[in-house]
Amino acid sequence: MTRWQANAVIVFVALIWGTTFVVQQTSMDNIGPQYFTGVRFLLGTFVVLPFALRELRKMKREGRTLSRVNTLGLIVTGVSMYLASILQQIGIIDTTVTNAAFLTAFYVPLVPVLAFAVFRAKPHWSVWPGGIMCVLGTYLLSGGNLSALGKGDFWVMGSALFWAVQVVMIGVMVTRTNTPALVAAVQFFITGLLGMAMGGMFETFSFADIQNAGFEILYAGIMSAGIAFTLQAVAQNYTEAADAAIIMSAEAVFAAIAGAFFLGERLAPAEYAGCGVILAAIIGVQLLPMMGRRPKVAI
């Protein structure tokens, strides 16, 4: 795969993730957030499962096993993904697709801060102005009146914290186990199980509801959770990190376009400016640390 082909694949991945916000919202007309999350991620588990099993067989051939610490880490990763997913899913009921996408992106500046708090990994200076820009962007996104933010917006902002935890844990677990597909499958499976369990406690199960939300579940489960994750993992082996960072940040832009096209969502000029400020913060936090790095010279 050439660099340009890899970049095209990542554009497709960002498009899938962005448009998934639309089906997440429309699915709520037919099914509860817990069952939607549960069924969606169980489907994602089956998509990634063949790759995970191949990695498990490779581990056995190499004489490696998962330690108790790594098993606990996988559980923490799955629980954090469940909390992030369900908070986002509950929030998207009472907010727009555009707001949900840009407010979810708060996890980008939160990741290095969290890594510093837990692992003492010193964040790049760009994190601090990036965080301030995100707050400013949220203020503009609310139309200059924070009281205009609905309860759905605050649910989504809460999900950003757990997305940050999940991103940090993914990096740790993939490094420790060298099994990205296995880590993905386990986190999807835990998220799916927790969603189904909580749905059984707080929602009414109905095959008719699942059938009515069938397209949304298939799209979010197979395309977003399963295929997009795999394509991202493959494509990022053939392109520059800077390219991938910019392109994947476009997820929020694709969500805004999809919300306008499919749901007729419209924002005021100040709200669009807020989206732009948040997007600039996201790109800056991802790219500025890379600009100071010198390429290694082969000896």
Short mmCIF file of N, CA, C and O in Angstrom, two decimals, residues 19-115:
data_model
loop_
_atom_site.label_atom_id
_atom_site.label_comp_id
_atom_site.label_asym_id
_atom_site.label_seq_id
_atom_site.Cartn_x
_atom_site.Cartn_y
_atom_site.Cartn_z
N THR A 19 -20.02 9.48 10.31
CA THR A 19 -21.42 9.19 9.98
C THR A 19 -22.08 8.27 11.00
O THR A 19 -23.31 8.21 11.09
N THR A 20 -21.27 7.56 11.78
CA THR A 20 -21.84 6.69 12.82
C THR A 20 -22.61 7.50 13.86
O THR A 20 -23.56 7.00 14.47
N PHE A 21 -22.22 8.75 14.07
CA PHE A 21 -22.96 9.59 15.01
C PHE A 21 -24.42 9.73 14.58
O PHE A 21 -25.32 9.82 15.42
N VAL A 22 -24.66 9.76 13.27
CA VAL A 22 -26.03 9.88 12.76
C VAL A 22 -26.84 8.64 13.12
O VAL A 22 -27.95 8.73 13.65
N VAL A 23 -26.29 7.45 12.84
CA VAL A 23 -27.06 6.23 13.13
C VAL A 23 -27.19 6.02 14.64
O VAL A 23 -28.16 5.40 15.10
N GLN A 24 -26.22 6.51 15.41
CA GLN A 24 -26.37 6.42 16.86
C GLN A 24 -27.59 7.21 17.32
O GLN A 24 -28.29 6.78 18.26
N GLN A 25 -27.83 8.35 16.70
CA GLN A 25 -28.98 9.16 17.10
C GLN A 25 -30.29 8.58 16.57
O GLN A 25 -31.27 8.45 17.31
N THR A 26 -30.33 8.21 15.29
CA THR A 26 -31.57 7.72 14.72
C THR A 26 -31.99 6.38 15.34
O THR A 26 -33.17 6.06 15.40
N SER A 27 -31.02 5.60 15.82
CA SER A 27 -31.36 4.31 16.43
C SER A 27 -32.18 4.46 17.70
O SER A 27 -32.93 3.56 18.09
N MET A 28 -32.05 5.62 18.36
CA MET A 28 -32.74 5.83 19.63
C MET A 28 -34.26 5.95 19.46
O MET A 28 -35.00 5.96 20.44
N ASP A 29 -34.73 6.03 18.20
CA ASP A 29 -36.17 6.03 17.95
C ASP A 29 -36.76 4.63 18.13
O ASP A 29 -37.98 4.48 18.25
N ASN A 30 -35.90 3.61 18.13
CA ASN A 30 -36.40 2.23 18.12
C ASN A 30 -35.86 1.35 19.24
O ASN A 30 -36.45 0.30 19.53
N ILE A 31 -34.75 1.73 19.86
CA ILE A 31 -34.12 0.85 20.83
C ILE A 31 -33.45 1.69 21.91
O ILE A 31 -33.08 2.85 21.66
N GLY A 32 -33.30 1.13 23.10
CA GLY A 32 -32.67 1.85 24.19
C GLY A 32 -31.16 1.90 24.03
O GLY A 32 -30.57 1.08 23.33
N PRO A 33 -30.51 2.85 24.69
CA PRO A 33 -29.05 3.01 24.53
C PRO A 33 -28.24 1.82 25.03
O PRO A 33 -27.20 1.50 24.46
N GLN A 34 -28.72 1.12 26.08
CA GLN A 34 -27.96 -0.01 26.61
C GLN A 34 -27.97 -1.18 25.63
O GLN A 34 -26.90 -1.74 25.33
N TYR A 35 -29.14 -1.55 25.15
CA TYR A 35 -29.21 -2.67 24.20
C TYR A 35 -28.53 -2.33 22.88
O TYR A 35 -27.90 -3.18 22.25
N PHE A 36 -28.65 -1.07 22.45
CA PHE A 36 -27.96 -0.67 21.22
C PHE A 36 -26.46 -0.84 21.37
O PHE A 36 -25.79 -1.41 20.51
N THR A 37 -25.93 -0.37 22.49
CA THR A 37 -24.50 -0.50 22.76
C THR A 37 -24.09 -1.96 22.86
O THR A 37 -23.06 -2.38 22.31
N GLY A 38 -24.91 -2.76 23.55
CA GLY A 38 -24.60 -4.18 23.72
C GLY A 38 -24.55 -4.94 22.42
O GLY A 38 -23.56 -5.63 22.11
N VAL A 39 -25.59 -4.82 21.62
CA VAL A 39 -25.66 -5.56 20.35
C VAL A 39 -24.59 -5.05 19.38
O VAL A 39 -23.93 -5.84 18.69
N ARG A 40 -24.40 -3.75 19.36
CA ARG A 40 -23.42 -3.15 18.45
C ARG A 40 -22.02 -3.70 18.69
O ARG A 40 -21.33 -4.12 17.75
N PHE A 41 -21.59 -3.74 19.93
CA PHE A 41 -20.22 -4.15 20.21
C PHE A 41 -20.05 -5.67 20.21
O PHE A 41 -18.93 -6.16 19.99
N LEU A 42 -21.10 -6.41 20.43
CA LEU A 42 -21.00 -7.86 20.25
C LEU A 42 -20.79 -8.18 18.78
O LEU A 42 -20.02 -9.08 18.43
N LEU A 43 -21.47 -7.43 17.90
CA LEU A 43 -21.23 -7.59 16.47
C LEU A 43 -19.78 -7.24 16.11
O LEU A 43 -19.13 -7.95 15.34
N GLY A 44 -19.31 -6.14 16.68
CA GLY A 44 -17.92 -5.76 16.44
C GLY A 44 -16.94 -6.82 16.89
O GLY A 44 -15.90 -7.04 16.26
N THR A 45 -17.28 -7.52 17.98
CA THR A 45 -16.43 -8.60 18.48
C THR A 45 -16.28 -9.69 17.44
O THR A 45 -15.17 -10.18 17.18
N PHE A 46 -17.38 -10.08 16.82
CA PHE A 46 -17.34 -11.16 15.82
C PHE A 46 -16.55 -10.75 14.58
O PHE A 46 -15.90 -11.60 13.95
N VAL A 47 -16.58 -9.46 14.24
CA VAL A 47 -15.81 -9.00 13.08
C VAL A 47 -14.31 -9.12 13.33
O VAL A 47 -13.55 -9.56 12.47
N VAL A 48 -13.87 -8.75 14.55
CA VAL A 48 -12.44 -8.75 14.88
C VAL A 48 -11.96 -10.12 15.35
O VAL A 48 -10.76 -10.41 15.33
N LEU A 49 -12.89 -10.99 15.76
CA LEU A 49 -12.54 -12.27 16.38
C LEU A 49 -11.56 -13.12 15.56
O LEU A 49 -10.62 -13.68 16.15
N PRO A 50 -11.72 -13.28 14.25
CA PRO A 50 -10.75 -14.11 13.51
C PRO A 50 -9.32 -13.62 13.65
O PRO A 50 -8.38 -14.42 13.77
N PHE A 51 -9.13 -12.29 13.64
CA PHE A 51 -7.78 -11.74 13.79
C PHE A 51 -7.26 -11.94 15.21
O PHE A 51 -6.08 -12.21 15.42
N ALA A 52 -8.18 -11.84 16.19
CA ALA A 52 -7.79 -12.05 17.59
C ALA A 52 -7.36 -13.50 17.83
O ALA A 52 -6.37 -13.76 18.52
N LEU A 53 -8.10 -14.44 17.24
CA LEU A 53 -7.75 -15.86 17.40
C LEU A 53 -6.41 -16.17 16.75
O LEU A 53 -5.63 -16.98 17.26
N ARG A 54 -6.13 -15.53 15.62
CA ARG A 54 -4.83 -15.74 14.96
C ARG A 54 -3.70 -15.25 15.86
O ARG A 54 -2.65 -15.90 15.97
N GLU A 55 -3.92 -14.10 16.54
CA GLU A 55 -2.91 -13.59 17.46
C GLU A 55 -2.74 -14.51 18.67
O GLU A 55 -1.62 -14.70 19.16
N LEU A 56 -3.84 -15.08 19.15
CA LEU A 56 -3.75 -16.02 20.27
C LEU A 56 -2.94 -17.26 19.89
O LEU A 56 -2.12 -17.74 20.67
N ARG A 57 -3.16 -17.78 18.68
CA ARG A 57 -2.40 -18.95 18.22
C ARG A 57 -0.92 -18.61 18.11
O ARG A 57 -0.04 -19.42 18.44
N LYS A 58 -0.63 -17.38 17.65
CA LYS A 58 0.76 -16.95 17.55
C LYS A 58 1.40 -16.87 18.94
O LYS A 58 2.56 -17.26 19.13
N MET A 59 0.64 -16.36 19.91
CA MET A 59 1.16 -16.29 21.28
C MET A 59 1.50 -17.69 21.82
O MET A 59 2.53 -17.89 22.45
N LYS A 60 0.64 -18.65 21.53
CA LYS A 60 0.88 -20.02 22.00
C LYS A 60 2.12 -20.61 21.35
O LYS A 60 2.91 -21.30 22.00
N ARG A 61 2.31 -20.35 20.05
CA ARG A 61 3.50 -20.85 19.36
C ARG A 61 4.77 -20.26 19.96
O ARG A 61 5.81 -20.92 20.01
N GLU A 62 4.66 -18.99 20.41
CA GLU A 62 5.82 -18.33 21.00
C GLU A 62 5.98 -18.63 22.48
O GLU A 62 6.91 -18.14 23.11
N GLY A 63 5.05 -19.42 23.03
CA GLY A 63 5.12 -19.77 24.44
C GLY A 63 4.74 -18.65 25.38
O GLY A 63 5.13 -18.64 26.55
N ARG A 64 3.96 -17.67 24.89
CA ARG A 64 3.53 -16.54 25.72
C ARG A 64 2.10 -16.74 26.20
O ARG A 64 1.29 -17.34 25.52
N THR A 65 1.81 -16.21 27.39
CA THR A 65 0.44 -16.22 27.93
C THR A 65 0.14 -14.85 28.52
O THR A 65 1.05 -14.07 28.80
N LEU A 66 -1.13 -14.59 28.72
CA LEU A 66 -1.53 -13.33 29.35
C LEU A 66 -1.34 -13.42 30.86
O LEU A 66 -1.87 -14.31 31.51
N SER A 67 -0.58 -12.49 31.41
CA SER A 67 -0.38 -12.46 32.85
C SER A 67 -1.63 -11.91 33.54
O SER A 67 -2.53 -11.38 32.88
N ARG A 68 -1.67 -12.04 34.85
CA ARG A 68 -2.80 -11.50 35.59
C ARG A 68 -2.91 -9.99 35.44
O ARG A 68 -4.01 -9.44 35.33
N VAL A 69 -1.76 -9.33 35.43
CA VAL A 69 -1.75 -7.87 35.26
C VAL A 69 -2.31 -7.49 33.89
O VAL A 69 -3.12 -6.56 33.78
N ASN A 70 -1.92 -8.20 32.85
CA ASN A 70 -2.42 -7.91 31.52
C ASN A 70 -3.91 -8.22 31.40
O ASN A 70 -4.67 -7.49 30.74
N THR A 71 -4.34 -9.29 32.04
CA THR A 71 -5.77 -9.63 32.04
C THR A 71 -6.58 -8.53 32.72
O THR A 71 -7.63 -8.11 32.22
N LEU A 72 -6.07 -8.05 33.86
CA LEU A 72 -6.74 -6.95 34.56
C LEU A 72 -6.76 -5.70 33.70
O LEU A 72 -7.77 -4.98 33.64
N GLY A 73 -5.65 -5.44 33.00
CA GLY A 73 -5.59 -4.28 32.13
C GLY A 73 -6.61 -4.36 31.00
O GLY A 73 -7.23 -3.34 30.65
N LEU A 74 -6.81 -5.55 30.44
CA LEU A 74 -7.81 -5.72 29.39
C LEU A 74 -9.21 -5.46 29.93
O LEU A 74 -10.06 -4.86 29.24
N ILE A 75 -9.47 -5.89 31.15
CA ILE A 75 -10.77 -5.65 31.77
C ILE A 75 -11.01 -4.16 31.97
O ILE A 75 -12.10 -3.63 31.67
N VAL A 76 -9.99 -3.47 32.48
CA VAL A 76 -10.11 -2.02 32.69
C VAL A 76 -10.35 -1.31 31.35
O VAL A 76 -11.17 -0.39 31.27
N THR A 77 -9.66 -1.76 30.31
CA THR A 77 -9.85 -1.17 28.98
C THR A 77 -11.29 -1.36 28.50
O THR A 77 -11.92 -0.42 27.99
N GLY A 78 -11.83 -2.57 28.69
CA GLY A 78 -13.19 -2.84 28.26
C GLY A 78 -14.22 -2.05 29.05
O GLY A 78 -15.18 -1.50 28.48
N VAL A 79 -14.03 -1.95 30.37
CA VAL A 79 -14.98 -1.20 31.20
C VAL A 79 -14.95 0.28 30.84
O VAL A 79 -16.00 0.93 30.76
N SER A 80 -13.75 0.83 30.61
CA SER A 80 -13.67 2.25 30.24
C SER A 80 -14.33 2.49 28.89
O SER A 80 -14.98 3.53 28.69
N MET A 81 -14.20 1.54 27.96
CA MET A 81 -14.85 1.71 26.67
C MET A 81 -16.37 1.66 26.82
O MET A 81 -17.09 2.43 26.17
N TYR A 82 -16.86 0.77 27.70
CA TYR A 82 -18.30 0.71 27.94
C TYR A 82 -18.81 2.03 28.50
O TYR A 82 -19.82 2.58 28.01
N LEU A 83 -18.14 2.56 29.51
CA LEU A 83 -18.59 3.81 30.14
C LEU A 83 -18.56 4.96 29.13
O LEU A 83 -19.49 5.77 29.07
N ALA A 84 -17.50 5.03 28.31
CA ALA A 84 -17.42 6.07 27.30
C ALA A 84 -18.55 5.94 26.28
O ALA A 84 -19.21 6.92 25.92
N SER A 85 -18.78 4.71 25.83
CA SER A 85 -19.79 4.47 24.79
C SER A 85 -21.19 4.76 25.29
O SER A 85 -21.99 5.39 24.60
N ILE A 86 -21.50 4.32 26.50
CA ILE A 86 -22.88 4.47 26.99
C ILE A 86 -23.17 5.92 27.35
O ILE A 86 -24.28 6.42 27.11
N LEU A 87 -22.18 6.64 27.91
CA LEU A 87 -22.40 8.05 28.21
C LEU A 87 -22.62 8.84 26.92
O LEU A 87 -23.48 9.72 26.85
N GLN A 88 -21.84 8.51 25.90
CA GLN A 88 -22.02 9.17 24.61
C GLN A 88 -23.38 8.83 24.01
O GLN A 88 -24.08 9.70 23.49
N GLN A 89 -23.77 7.56 24.12
CA GLN A 89 -25.03 7.13 23.53
C GLN A 89 -26.23 7.76 24.23
O GLN A 89 -27.20 8.16 23.58
N ILE A 90 -26.17 7.87 25.55
CA ILE A 90 -27.25 8.52 26.29
C ILE A 90 -27.29 10.00 25.94
O ILE A 90 -28.36 10.59 25.74
N GLY A 91 -26.11 10.62 25.85
CA GLY A 91 -26.05 12.04 25.56
C GLY A 91 -26.57 12.41 24.19
O GLY A 91 -27.21 13.46 24.02
N ILE A 92 -26.33 11.56 23.21
CA ILE A 92 -26.70 11.90 21.83
C ILE A 92 -28.21 11.94 21.64
O ILE A 92 -28.71 12.47 20.65
N ILE A 93 -28.96 11.41 22.61
CA ILE A 93 -30.43 11.48 22.55
C ILE A 93 -30.89 12.93 22.65
O ILE A 93 -31.86 13.33 22.01
N ASP A 94 -30.18 13.74 23.45
CA ASP A 94 -30.62 15.10 23.75
C ASP A 94 -29.67 16.17 23.24
O ASP A 94 -29.63 17.27 23.78
N THR A 95 -28.88 15.86 22.24
CA THR A 95 -28.04 16.87 21.61
C THR A 95 -27.96 16.60 20.13
O THR A 95 -28.49 15.58 19.64
N THR A 96 -27.31 17.49 19.41
CA THR A 96 -27.19 17.30 17.97
C THR A 96 -25.99 16.41 17.66
O THR A 96 -25.09 16.24 18.49
N VAL A 97 -26.00 15.85 16.48
CA VAL A 97 -24.87 15.03 16.03
C VAL A 97 -23.59 15.86 16.00
O VAL A 97 -22.52 15.40 16.40
N THR A 98 -23.70 17.11 15.54
CA THR A 98 -22.53 17.98 15.46
C THR A 98 -21.94 18.24 16.84
O THR A 98 -20.73 18.11 17.06
N ASN A 99 -22.79 18.61 17.80
CA ASN A 99 -22.30 18.84 19.17
C ASN A 99 -21.65 17.58 19.73
O ASN A 99 -20.59 17.64 20.37
N ALA A 100 -22.31 16.44 19.54
CA ALA A 100 -21.79 15.19 20.10
C ALA A 100 -20.41 14.88 19.55
O ALA A 100 -19.51 14.47 20.29
N ALA A 101 -20.22 15.08 18.25
CA ALA A 101 -18.94 14.75 17.63
C ALA A 101 -17.82 15.65 18.14
O ALA A 101 -16.74 15.18 18.50
N PHE A 102 -18.07 16.96 18.18
CA PHE A 102 -17.00 17.88 18.60
C PHE A 102 -16.75 17.82 20.10
O PHE A 102 -15.61 17.96 20.54
N LEU A 103 -17.79 17.58 20.91
CA LEU A 103 -17.58 17.48 22.35
C LEU A 103 -16.90 16.17 22.72
O LEU A 103 -16.12 16.11 23.67
N THR A 104 -17.18 15.10 21.97
CA THR A 104 -16.47 13.84 22.19
C THR A 104 -14.98 14.01 21.95
O THR A 104 -14.15 13.41 22.63
N ALA A 105 -14.64 14.88 21.00
CA ALA A 105 -13.23 15.10 20.64
C ALA A 105 -12.43 15.73 21.77
O ALA A 105 -11.20 15.87 21.65
N PHE A 106 -13.09 16.10 22.87
CA PHE A 106 -12.36 16.60 24.04
C PHE A 106 -11.33 15.59 24.54
O PHE A 106 -10.39 15.97 25.25
N TYR A 107 -11.50 14.31 24.17
CA TYR A 107 -10.57 13.31 24.68
C TYR A 107 -9.14 13.54 24.17
O TYR A 107 -8.17 13.11 24.81
N VAL A 108 -9.00 14.24 23.04
CA VAL A 108 -7.67 14.42 22.45
C VAL A 108 -6.72 15.17 23.40
O VAL A 108 -5.64 14.68 23.72
N PRO A 109 -7.10 16.39 23.90
CA PRO A 109 -6.20 17.04 24.86
C PRO A 109 -6.19 16.37 26.23
O PRO A 109 -5.25 16.56 27.00
N LEU A 110 -7.22 15.57 26.53
CA LEU A 110 -7.27 14.90 27.83
C LEU A 110 -6.30 13.73 27.92
O LEU A 110 -5.80 13.41 29.01
N VAL A 111 -6.02 13.08 26.80
CA VAL A 111 -5.16 11.89 26.81
C VAL A 111 -3.77 12.17 27.38
O VAL A 111 -3.32 11.47 28.30
N PRO A 112 -3.04 13.19 26.89
CA PRO A 112 -1.71 13.42 27.48
C PRO A 112 -1.76 13.87 28.94
O PRO A 112 -0.85 13.55 29.71
N VAL A 113 -2.82 14.60 29.32
CA VAL A 113 -2.96 15.00 30.72
C VAL A 113 -3.17 13.77 31.60
O VAL A 113 -2.56 13.63 32.67
N LEU A 114 -4.00 12.85 31.13
CA LEU A 114 -4.26 11.62 31.89
C LEU A 114 -3.00 10.76 31.96
O LEU A 114 -2.69 10.18 33.02
N ALA A 115 -2.27 10.68 30.86
CA ALA A 115 -1.03 9.91 30.85
C ALA A 115 -0.02 10.48 31.84
O ALA A 115 0.71 9.73 32.50
#
